[in-house]
Amino acid sequence: MRNRIATTLAVATAIGIAAPAQAGEPPFGYVYTTDVLPKGELEIEQWATLREGQSHGDFHDLELRSEAEYGLTGDFQISGYLNYSYLDANRNSVSGTTEGIGIPRGHDPALPYRKLRFDGVSAEFLWRVMRPEKR
C-alpha cells in the first residue's frame, strides 16, 4: 500500500518538475497575501496533503491539487485547479470496520476501500484593490 502512495507522489512530483522551474515560498502557508503575479506571468503549483492513521487499522488519504496561476494585469490574477485524491482504508473505525469520511455509505464495511478519484475543478480570481507599499 505504501508503494502506491509513494508511486502517486513520485508521479505528481515528476509532473511538477518536468520543465525548468523556479520556486517561491508562501510566507504564511495557506494564508493569502496581497501579492499577485505580474502581467503575463504563469506559475504552476502542486499541492499534496497526506492524512495518515485513525483509531484502528489502516488509513491513508492523499489529497492532490494542481494549480495554474496567470497574471492578467499587474493587479488581477486568475487561477484554475484540478482536484483529485487517493483514499486507502481498511478496518479504520473504532468498531474495526472500514467506514468514515470519504468512504461511500454503500461500501461493504467488512472490505478494504481503495480509490483514486477526480474530485473536480475550481477557480479563483484575485484582484488587488490596494498596494500597502504605495500608501
PDB file of C-alpha atoms in Angstrom, residues 5 8 46-51 60-66 82-88 101-103 113-120:
ATOM      1  CA  ILE A   5       1.194   6.213  -2.188  1.00  0.00           C
ATOM      2  CA  THR A   8       1.399   8.556  -6.706  1.00  0.00           C
ATOM      3  CA  GLN A  46       1.321  21.156  -6.943  1.00  0.00           C
ATOM      4  CA  TRP A  47      -0.278  20.754  -3.533  1.00  0.00           C
ATOM      5  CA  ALA A  48      -0.251  17.449  -1.643  1.00  0.00           C
ATOM      6  CA  THR A  49      -1.845  16.811   1.741  1.00  0.00           C
ATOM      7  CA  LEU A  50      -1.453  13.388   3.365  1.00  0.00           C
ATOM      8  CA  ARG A  51      -3.581  12.274   6.281  1.00  0.00           C
ATOM      9  CA  HIS A  60      -4.176   6.837   4.083  1.00  0.00           C
ATOM     10  CA  ASP A  61      -5.879   9.859   2.498  1.00  0.00           C
ATOM     11  CA  LEU A  62      -3.815  11.716  -0.106  1.00  0.00           C
ATOM     12  CA  GLU A  63      -5.414  14.913  -1.442  1.00  0.00           C
ATOM     13  CA  LEU A  64      -3.768  16.430  -4.524  1.00  0.00           C
ATOM     14  CA  ARG A  65      -4.333  19.765  -6.193  1.00  0.00           C
ATOM     15  CA  SER A  66      -2.683  21.003  -9.382  1.00  0.00           C
ATOM     16  CA  LEU A  82      -7.595  20.200 -10.779  1.00  0.00           C
ATOM     17  CA  ASN A  83      -8.551  18.434  -7.557  1.00  0.00           C
ATOM     18  CA  TYR A  84      -8.066  14.711  -7.078  1.00  0.00           C
ATOM     19  CA  SER A  85      -7.397  12.260  -4.248  1.00  0.00           C
ATOM     20  CA  TYR A  86      -6.479   8.719  -3.314  1.00  0.00           C
ATOM     21  CA  LEU A  87      -8.064   7.019  -0.291  1.00  0.00           C
ATOM     22  CA  ASP A  88      -6.960   3.676   1.151  1.00  0.00           C
ATOM     23  CA  ILE A 101     -15.267  10.371   5.715  1.00  0.00           C
ATOM     24  CA  GLY A 102     -14.594   9.779   2.028  1.00  0.00           C
ATOM     25  CA  ILE A 103     -15.899   6.210   2.046  1.00  0.00           C
ATOM     26  CA  TYR A 113     -11.636   0.567   0.407  1.00  0.00           C
ATOM     27  CA  ARG A 114      -9.164   1.895  -2.181  1.00  0.00           C
ATOM     28  CA  LYS A 115      -9.915   4.521  -4.787  1.00  0.00           C
ATOM     29  CA  LEU A 116      -8.198   7.183  -6.856  1.00  0.00           C
ATOM     30  CA  ARG A 117     -10.775   9.756  -7.834  1.00  0.00           C
ATOM     31  CA  PHE A 118     -11.098  13.028  -9.666  1.00  0.00           C
ATOM     32  CA  ASP A 119     -12.815  15.438  -7.274  1.00  0.00           C
ATOM     33  CA  GLY A 120     -13.429  18.312  -9.679  1.00  0.00           C
TER      34      GLY A 120
END
